[in-house]
Coordinates of C-alpha atoms in Angstrom, one line a residue:
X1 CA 50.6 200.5 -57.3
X2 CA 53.5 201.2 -54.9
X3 CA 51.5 201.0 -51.6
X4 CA 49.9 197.4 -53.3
X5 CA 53.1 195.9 -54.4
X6 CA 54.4 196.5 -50.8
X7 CA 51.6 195.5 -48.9
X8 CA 51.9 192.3 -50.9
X9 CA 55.4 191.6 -50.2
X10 CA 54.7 192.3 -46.8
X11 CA 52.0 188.7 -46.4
X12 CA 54.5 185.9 -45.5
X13 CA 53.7 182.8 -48.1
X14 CA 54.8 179.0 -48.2
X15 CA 57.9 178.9 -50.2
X16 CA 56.8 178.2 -53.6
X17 CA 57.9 174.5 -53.6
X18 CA 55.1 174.1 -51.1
X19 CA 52.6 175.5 -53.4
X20 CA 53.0 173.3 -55.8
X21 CA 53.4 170.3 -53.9
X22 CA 50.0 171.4 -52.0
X23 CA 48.2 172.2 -54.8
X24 CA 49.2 168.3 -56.5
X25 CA 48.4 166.6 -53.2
X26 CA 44.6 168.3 -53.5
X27 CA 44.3 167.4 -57.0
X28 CA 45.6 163.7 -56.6
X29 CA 43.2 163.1 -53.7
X30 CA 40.2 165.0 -55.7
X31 CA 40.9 164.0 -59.0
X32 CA 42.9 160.9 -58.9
X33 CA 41.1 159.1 -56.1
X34 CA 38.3 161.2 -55.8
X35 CA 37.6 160.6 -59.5
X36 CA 39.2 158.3 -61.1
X37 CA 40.1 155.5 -58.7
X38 CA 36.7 154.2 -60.2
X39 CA 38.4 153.2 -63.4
X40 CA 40.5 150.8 -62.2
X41 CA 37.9 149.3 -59.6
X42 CA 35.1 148.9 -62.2
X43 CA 36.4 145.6 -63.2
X44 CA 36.7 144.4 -60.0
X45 CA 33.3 145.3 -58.6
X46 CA 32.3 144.1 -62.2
X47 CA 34.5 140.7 -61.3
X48 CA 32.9 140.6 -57.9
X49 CA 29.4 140.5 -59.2
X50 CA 28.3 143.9 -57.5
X51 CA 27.6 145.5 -60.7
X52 CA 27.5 145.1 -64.0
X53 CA 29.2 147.4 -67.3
X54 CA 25.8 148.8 -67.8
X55 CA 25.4 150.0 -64.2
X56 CA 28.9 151.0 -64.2
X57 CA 28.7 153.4 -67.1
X58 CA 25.5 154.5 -64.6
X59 CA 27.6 155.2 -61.8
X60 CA 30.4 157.1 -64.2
X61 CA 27.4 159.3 -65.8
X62 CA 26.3 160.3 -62.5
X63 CA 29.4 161.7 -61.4
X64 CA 30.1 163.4 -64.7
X65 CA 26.9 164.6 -64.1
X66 CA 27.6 165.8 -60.5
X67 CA 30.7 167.3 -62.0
X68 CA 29.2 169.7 -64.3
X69 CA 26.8 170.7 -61.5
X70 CA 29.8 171.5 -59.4
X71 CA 31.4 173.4 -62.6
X72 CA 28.1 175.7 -62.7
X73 CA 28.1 176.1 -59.0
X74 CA 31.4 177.7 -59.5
X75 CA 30.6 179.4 -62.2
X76 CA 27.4 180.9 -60.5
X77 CA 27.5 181.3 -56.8
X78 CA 28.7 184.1 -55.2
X79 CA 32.4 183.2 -53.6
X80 CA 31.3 183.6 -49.8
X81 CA 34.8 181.7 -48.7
X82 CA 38.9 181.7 -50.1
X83 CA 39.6 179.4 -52.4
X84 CA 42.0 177.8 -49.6
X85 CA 39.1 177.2 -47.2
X86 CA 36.7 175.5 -50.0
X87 CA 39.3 173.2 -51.2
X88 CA 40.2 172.4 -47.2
X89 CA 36.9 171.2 -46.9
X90 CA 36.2 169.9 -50.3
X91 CA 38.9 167.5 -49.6
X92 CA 37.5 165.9 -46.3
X93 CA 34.3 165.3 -47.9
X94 CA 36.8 163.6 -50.6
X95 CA 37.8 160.9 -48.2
X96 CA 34.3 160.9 -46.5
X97 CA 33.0 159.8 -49.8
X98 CA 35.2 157.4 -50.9
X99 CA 34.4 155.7 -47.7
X100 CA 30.8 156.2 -48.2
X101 CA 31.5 154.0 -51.3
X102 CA 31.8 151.0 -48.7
X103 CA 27.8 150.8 -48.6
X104 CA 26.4 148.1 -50.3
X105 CA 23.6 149.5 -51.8
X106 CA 23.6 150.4 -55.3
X107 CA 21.1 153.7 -55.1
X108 CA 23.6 155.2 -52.6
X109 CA 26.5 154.4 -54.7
X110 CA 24.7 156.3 -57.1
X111 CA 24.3 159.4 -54.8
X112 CA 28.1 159.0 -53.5
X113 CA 29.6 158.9 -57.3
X114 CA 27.2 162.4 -58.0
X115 CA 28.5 164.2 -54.6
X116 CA 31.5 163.1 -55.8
X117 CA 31.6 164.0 -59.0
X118 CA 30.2 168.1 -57.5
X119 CA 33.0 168.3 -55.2
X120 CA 35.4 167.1 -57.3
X121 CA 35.0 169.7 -59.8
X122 CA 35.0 172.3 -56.9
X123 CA 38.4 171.5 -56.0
X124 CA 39.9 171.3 -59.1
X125 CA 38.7 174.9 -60.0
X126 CA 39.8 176.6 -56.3
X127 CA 42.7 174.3 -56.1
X128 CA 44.2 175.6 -59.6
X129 CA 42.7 179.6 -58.6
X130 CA 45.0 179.0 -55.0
X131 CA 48.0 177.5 -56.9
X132 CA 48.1 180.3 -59.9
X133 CA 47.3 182.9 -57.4
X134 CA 50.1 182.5 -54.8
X135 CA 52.8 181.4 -57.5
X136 CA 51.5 184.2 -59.4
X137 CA 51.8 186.5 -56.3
X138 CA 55.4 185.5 -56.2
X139 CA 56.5 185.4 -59.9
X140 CA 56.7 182.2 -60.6
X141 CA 53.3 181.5 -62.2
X142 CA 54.9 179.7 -65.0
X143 CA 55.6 176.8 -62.4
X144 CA 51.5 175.9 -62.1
X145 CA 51.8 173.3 -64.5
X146 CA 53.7 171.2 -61.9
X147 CA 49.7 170.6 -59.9
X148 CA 48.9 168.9 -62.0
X149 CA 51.2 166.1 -61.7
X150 CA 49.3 164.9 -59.0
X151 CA 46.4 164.0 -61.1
X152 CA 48.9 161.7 -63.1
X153 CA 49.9 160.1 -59.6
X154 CA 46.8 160.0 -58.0
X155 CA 45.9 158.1 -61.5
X156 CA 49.5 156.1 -61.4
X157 CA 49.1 154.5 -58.2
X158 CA 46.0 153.9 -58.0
X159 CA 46.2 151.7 -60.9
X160 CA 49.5 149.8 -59.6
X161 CA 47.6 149.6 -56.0
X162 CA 44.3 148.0 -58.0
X163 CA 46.8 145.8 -60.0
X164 CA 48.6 144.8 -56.5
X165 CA 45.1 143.8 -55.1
X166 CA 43.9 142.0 -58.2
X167 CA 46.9 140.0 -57.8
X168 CA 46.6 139.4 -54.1
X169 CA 42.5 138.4 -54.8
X170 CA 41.2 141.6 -52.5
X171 CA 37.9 142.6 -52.7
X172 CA 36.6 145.8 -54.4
X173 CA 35.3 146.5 -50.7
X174 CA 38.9 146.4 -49.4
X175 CA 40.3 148.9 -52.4
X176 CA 37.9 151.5 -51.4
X177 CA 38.5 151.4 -48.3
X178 CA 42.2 151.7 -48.8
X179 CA 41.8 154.7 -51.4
X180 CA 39.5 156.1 -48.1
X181 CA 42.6 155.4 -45.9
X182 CA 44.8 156.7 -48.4
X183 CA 42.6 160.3 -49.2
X184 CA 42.5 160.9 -45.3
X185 CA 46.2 160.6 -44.6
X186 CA 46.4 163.3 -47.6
X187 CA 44.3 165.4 -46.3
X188 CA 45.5 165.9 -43.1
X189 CA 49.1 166.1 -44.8
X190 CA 48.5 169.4 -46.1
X191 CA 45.6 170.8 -43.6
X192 CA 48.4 173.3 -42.8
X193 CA 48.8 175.1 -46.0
X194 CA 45.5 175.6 -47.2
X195 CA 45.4 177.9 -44.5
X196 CA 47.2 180.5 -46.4
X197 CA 44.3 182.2 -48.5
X198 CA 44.8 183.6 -52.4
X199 CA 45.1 187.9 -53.3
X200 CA 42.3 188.4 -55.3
X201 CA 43.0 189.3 -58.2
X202 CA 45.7 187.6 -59.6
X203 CA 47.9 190.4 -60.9
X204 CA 51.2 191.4 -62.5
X205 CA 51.3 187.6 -64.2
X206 CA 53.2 187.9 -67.6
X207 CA 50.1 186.9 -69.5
X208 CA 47.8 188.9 -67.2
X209 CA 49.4 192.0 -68.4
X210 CA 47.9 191.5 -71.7
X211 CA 44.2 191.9 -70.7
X212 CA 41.9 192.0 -73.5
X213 CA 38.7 193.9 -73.9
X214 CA 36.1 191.9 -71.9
X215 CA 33.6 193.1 -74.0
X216 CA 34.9 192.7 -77.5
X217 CA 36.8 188.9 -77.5
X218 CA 32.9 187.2 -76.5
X219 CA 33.1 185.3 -79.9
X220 CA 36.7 184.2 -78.9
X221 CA 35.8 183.3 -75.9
X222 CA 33.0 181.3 -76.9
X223 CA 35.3 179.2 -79.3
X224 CA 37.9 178.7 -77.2
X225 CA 35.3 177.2 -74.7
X226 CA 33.5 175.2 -77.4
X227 CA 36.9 173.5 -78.2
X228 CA 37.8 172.8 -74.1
X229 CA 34.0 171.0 -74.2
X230 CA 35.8 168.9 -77.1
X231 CA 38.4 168.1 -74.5
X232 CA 36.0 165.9 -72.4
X233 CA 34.1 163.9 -74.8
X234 CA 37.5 163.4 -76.9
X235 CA 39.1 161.9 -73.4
X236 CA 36.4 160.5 -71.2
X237 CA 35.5 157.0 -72.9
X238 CA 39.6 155.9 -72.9
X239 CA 39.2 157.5 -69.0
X240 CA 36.2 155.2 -68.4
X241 CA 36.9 152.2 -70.0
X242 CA 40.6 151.7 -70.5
X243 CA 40.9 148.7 -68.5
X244 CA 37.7 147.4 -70.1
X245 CA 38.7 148.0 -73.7
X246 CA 42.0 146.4 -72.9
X247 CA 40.6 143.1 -71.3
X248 CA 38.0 143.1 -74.7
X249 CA 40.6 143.8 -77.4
X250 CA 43.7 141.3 -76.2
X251 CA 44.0 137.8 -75.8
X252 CA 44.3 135.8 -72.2
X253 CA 48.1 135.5 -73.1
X254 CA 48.8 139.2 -72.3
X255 CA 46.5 139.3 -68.9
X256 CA 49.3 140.2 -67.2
X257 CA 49.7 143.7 -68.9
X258 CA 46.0 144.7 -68.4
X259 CA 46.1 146.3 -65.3
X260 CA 49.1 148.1 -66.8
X261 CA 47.7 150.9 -69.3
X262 CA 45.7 152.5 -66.8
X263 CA 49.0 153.4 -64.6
X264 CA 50.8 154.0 -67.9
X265 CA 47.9 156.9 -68.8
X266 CA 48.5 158.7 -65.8
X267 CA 52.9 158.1 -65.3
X268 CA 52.3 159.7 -68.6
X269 CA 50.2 162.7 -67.2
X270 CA 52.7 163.1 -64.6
X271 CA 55.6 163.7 -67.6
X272 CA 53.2 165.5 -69.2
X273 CA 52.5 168.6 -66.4
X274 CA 56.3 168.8 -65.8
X275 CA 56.9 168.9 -69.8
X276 CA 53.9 171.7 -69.8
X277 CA 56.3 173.8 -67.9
X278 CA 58.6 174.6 -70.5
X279 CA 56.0 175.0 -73.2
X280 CA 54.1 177.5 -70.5
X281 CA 57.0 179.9 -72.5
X282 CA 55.2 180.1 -75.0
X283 CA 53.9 183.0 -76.6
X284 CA 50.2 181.6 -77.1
X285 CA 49.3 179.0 -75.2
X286 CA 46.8 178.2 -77.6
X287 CA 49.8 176.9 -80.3
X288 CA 50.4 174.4 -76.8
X289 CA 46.9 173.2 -76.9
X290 CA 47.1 172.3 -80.5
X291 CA 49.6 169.9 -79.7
X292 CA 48.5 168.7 -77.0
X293 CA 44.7 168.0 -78.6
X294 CA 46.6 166.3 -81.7
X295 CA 48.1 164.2 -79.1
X296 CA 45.7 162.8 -77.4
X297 CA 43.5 162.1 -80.2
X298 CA 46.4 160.1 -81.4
X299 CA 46.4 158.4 -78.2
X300 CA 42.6 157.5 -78.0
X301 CA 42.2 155.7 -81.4
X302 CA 45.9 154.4 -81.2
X303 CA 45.1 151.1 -79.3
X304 CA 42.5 150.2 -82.1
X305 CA 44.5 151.2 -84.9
X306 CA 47.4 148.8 -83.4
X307 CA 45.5 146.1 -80.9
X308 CA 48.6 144.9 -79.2
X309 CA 49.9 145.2 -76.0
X310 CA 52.5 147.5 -77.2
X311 CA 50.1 149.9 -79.0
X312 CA 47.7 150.0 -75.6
X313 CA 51.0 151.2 -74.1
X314 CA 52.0 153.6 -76.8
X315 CA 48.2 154.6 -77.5
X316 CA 48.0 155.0 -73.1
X317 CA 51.3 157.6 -73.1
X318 CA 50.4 159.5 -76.1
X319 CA 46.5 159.8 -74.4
X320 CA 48.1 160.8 -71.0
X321 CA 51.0 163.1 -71.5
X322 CA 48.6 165.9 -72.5
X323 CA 46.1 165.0 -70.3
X324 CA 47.1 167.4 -67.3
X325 CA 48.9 169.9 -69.8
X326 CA 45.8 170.6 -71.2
X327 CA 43.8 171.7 -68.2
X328 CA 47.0 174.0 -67.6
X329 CA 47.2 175.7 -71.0
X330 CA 43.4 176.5 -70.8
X331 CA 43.3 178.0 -67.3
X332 CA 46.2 179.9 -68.0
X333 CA 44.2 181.6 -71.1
X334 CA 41.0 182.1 -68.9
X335 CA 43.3 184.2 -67.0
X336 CA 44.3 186.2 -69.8
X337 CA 41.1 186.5 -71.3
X338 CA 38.9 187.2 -68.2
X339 CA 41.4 188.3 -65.3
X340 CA 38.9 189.4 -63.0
X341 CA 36.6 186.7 -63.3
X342 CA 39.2 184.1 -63.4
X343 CA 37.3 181.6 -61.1
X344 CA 34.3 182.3 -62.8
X345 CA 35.0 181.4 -66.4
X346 CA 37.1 178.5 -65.3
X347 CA 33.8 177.0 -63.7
X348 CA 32.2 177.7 -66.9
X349 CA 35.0 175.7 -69.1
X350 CA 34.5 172.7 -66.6
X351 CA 30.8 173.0 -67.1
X352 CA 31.4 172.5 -70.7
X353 CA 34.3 170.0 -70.4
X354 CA 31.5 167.6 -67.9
X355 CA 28.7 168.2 -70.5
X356 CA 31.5 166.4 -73.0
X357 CA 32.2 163.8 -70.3
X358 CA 28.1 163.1 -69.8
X359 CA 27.7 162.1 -73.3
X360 CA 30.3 159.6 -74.0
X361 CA 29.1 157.0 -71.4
X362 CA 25.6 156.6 -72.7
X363 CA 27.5 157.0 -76.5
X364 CA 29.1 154.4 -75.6
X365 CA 26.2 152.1 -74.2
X366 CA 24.1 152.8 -77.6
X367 CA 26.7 151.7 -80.4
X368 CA 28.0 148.5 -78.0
X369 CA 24.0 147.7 -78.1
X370 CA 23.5 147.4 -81.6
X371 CA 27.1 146.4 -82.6
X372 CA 28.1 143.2 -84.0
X373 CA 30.8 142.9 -81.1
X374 CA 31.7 145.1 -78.1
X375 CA 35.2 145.2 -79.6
X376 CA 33.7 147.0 -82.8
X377 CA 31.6 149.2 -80.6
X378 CA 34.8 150.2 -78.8
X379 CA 36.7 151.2 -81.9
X380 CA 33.7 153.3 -83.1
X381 CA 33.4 155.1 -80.2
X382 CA 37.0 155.8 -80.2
X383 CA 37.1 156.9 -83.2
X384 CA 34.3 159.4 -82.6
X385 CA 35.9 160.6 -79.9
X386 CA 39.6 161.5 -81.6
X387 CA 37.1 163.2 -84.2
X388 CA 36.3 165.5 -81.6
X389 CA 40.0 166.5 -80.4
X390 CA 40.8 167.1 -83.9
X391 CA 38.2 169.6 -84.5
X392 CA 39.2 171.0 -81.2
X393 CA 42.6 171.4 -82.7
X394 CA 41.6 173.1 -85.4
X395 CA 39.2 175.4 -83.5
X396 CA 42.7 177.0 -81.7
X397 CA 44.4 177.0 -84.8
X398 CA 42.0 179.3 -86.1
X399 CA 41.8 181.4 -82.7
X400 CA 45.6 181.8 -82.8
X401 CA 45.2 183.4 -86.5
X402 CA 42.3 185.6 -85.8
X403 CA 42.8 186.9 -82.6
X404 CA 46.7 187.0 -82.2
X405 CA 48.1 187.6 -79.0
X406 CA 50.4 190.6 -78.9
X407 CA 53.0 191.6 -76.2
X408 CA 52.6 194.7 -74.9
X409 CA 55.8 196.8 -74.3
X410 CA 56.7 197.6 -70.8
X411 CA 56.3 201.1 -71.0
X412 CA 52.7 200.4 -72.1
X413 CA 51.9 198.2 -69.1
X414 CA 51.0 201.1 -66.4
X415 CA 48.3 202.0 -68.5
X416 CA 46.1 199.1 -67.5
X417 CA 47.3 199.7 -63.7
X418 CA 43.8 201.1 -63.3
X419 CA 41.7 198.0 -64.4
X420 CA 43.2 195.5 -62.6

């Protein structure tokens, strides 16, 4: 243990500020353009005449789609490279993608949303493995939460750069090329740093200490991952169709705040991660998830519940602020529940998390076919989908009172020295 702990003190690593700041750059180019800058730009392409809703909930299946793929690939392939060097190149084909969304051609928009949607999920699971690692590495895991505000900003701006455009009468055309502009100045931003690979295993994290028996906690696993796949149906349809929902439910008088919500969702995200680091004290972190699934199933049936411009912005913070959190909370109890096949089971949560995501698209398409109005079919689906979180809450409520989590005393600790 001696000879480790020196060896490890001995690797020179980016000052943990860095870190954190890297690991947020790769998730706001992978998740929040990558991803998600097709939420805003749906109703302008829609607007431009290039597609319509129908297609468009196409296009967002086929990425979800692409993103469980990318999940199992994690999940299943052997790791043949560091985490740094797959999310260094995971982010190049990032930008190359978003500019491959320049093609008019509807088939290859198809292809580019799935490749998308693979890498995507690649990135967030070795971007999150780096981050943890090195923080862990240098005591200061508890600070991983911060990564994940650049989801919220990647999400943020690109909805204040759509609403600029929409107000300035651009083109679809032009805002993907701008997000493409945008991903490659990232990118090359933070080259650099993802040079620095992970130690593998993560070790001597507070959390870590209290490894579990890999082979008795299956059914607690298996819960706990059946309430993450909650996560991404309860989510996906405000995700996907904010804007949409907004434009169907308010009157012309409030256009101005439409391309608002969507910014609002991830600013919210943003206070969300930096909130998430204060309750990463927490004993359990599933007593964190409960709150932050209660939360956001608030926040998705809010804006029905009160259809006003105000409730769209209450209903788009309370949807947001545990949005990032979330994916914290639960990566930080993969760790503790499977520390040596962190990157693993994390692939395996995503895999379930997409499966949620693929389903609430075509949901969505069957109830708006046979309801009376699209604004009815809306509020159904909504209200399916907050069904979901709830349940999901409940799920960790009951995991929190069956398999408690117990601190081990420090004198206890050098017993699993062997194991790790």
């Amino acid at each position: 243990m001696k000879t480790e702990a020196s060896s490890s003190s001995l690797r020179r690593l980016p000052p943990a500020w860095s870190i954190v700041l890297g690991g947020a750059v790769s998730l706001a180019v992978a998740m929040g353009i990558g991803r998600f800058a097709f939420t805003p730009l749906l109703p302008m392409m829609i607007h431009d005449g290039v597609l319509n809703l129908s297609f468009g909930s196409t296009l967002a299946s086929a990425n979800y789609l692409g993103y469980l793929l990318g999940a199992v690939l994690c999940m299943g392939l052997p790791q043949l490279w560091s985490s740094a060097t797959i999310t260094r190149w995971g982010l190049v084909l990032t930008a190359v993608l978003t500019f491959a969304m320049l093609a008019s051609n509807q088939f290859s928009w198809i292809i580019v949303r799935f490749l998308a949607g693979i890498i995507c999920s690649v990135v967030l699971v070795h971007t999150s493995k780096w981050t943890l690692a090195l923080l862990t590495e240098q005591g200061k895991g508890q600070l991983g939460s911060i990564m994940f505000v650049g989801v919220g900003l990647g999400i943020t701006l690109s909805g204040f750069i759509v609403s600029a455009m929409v107000q300035w009468h651009w083109s679809s055309h032009t805002g993907w090329l701008s997000f493409g502009i945008i991903a490659s100045v990232l990118v090359a931003l933070t080259w650099r740093l993802f040079l620095t690979d992970e130690p593998n295993p993560v070790k001597n994290h507070p959390i870590l200490a209290q490894q579990p028996d890999e082979k008795t906690n299956w059914y607690e696993m298996s819960l706990f991952s059946l309430a993450y796949g909650f996560a991404g149906f309860g989510y996906i349809i405000t995700a996907t169709y904010l804007p949409v929902i907004a434009r169907d439910t308010l009157p012309a008088s409030a256009s101005f705040w439409l391309d608002l919500f969507w910014p609002a969702f991830g600013l919210a995200a943003v206070v969300g991660s930096i909130v998430a680091t204060r309750l990463g004290r927490l004993k359990d972190p599933r007593l964190a998830l409960t709150i932050c699934y209660l939360m956001e199933g608030a926040g998705v049936i809010g804006a029905m519940i009160v259809p006003t411009v105000s409730g769209f912005f209450i209903s788009s913070f309370l949807a947001g602020l545990p949005f990032n959190a979330i994916n914290f909370f639960t990566m930080q109890e993969v760790m503790r529940l499977r520390p040596s096949q962190a990157a693993r089971y994390m692939g395996l949560l995503t895999a379930l998390f997409s499966i949620g995501q693929i389903a609430g698209p075509p949901m969505v398409n069957y109830i708006l076919q046979s309801a009376p109005s699209a604004q009815y079919g809306f509020s159904l689906s909504l209200k399916i989908a907050a069904g979901f979180l709830f349940v999901g809450a409940v799920i960790f409520v009951l995991l929190s009172r069956i398999w408690p989590i117990v601190k081990k005393e420090p004198n206890n600790c050098q017993c699993d020295s062997d194991n790790a």
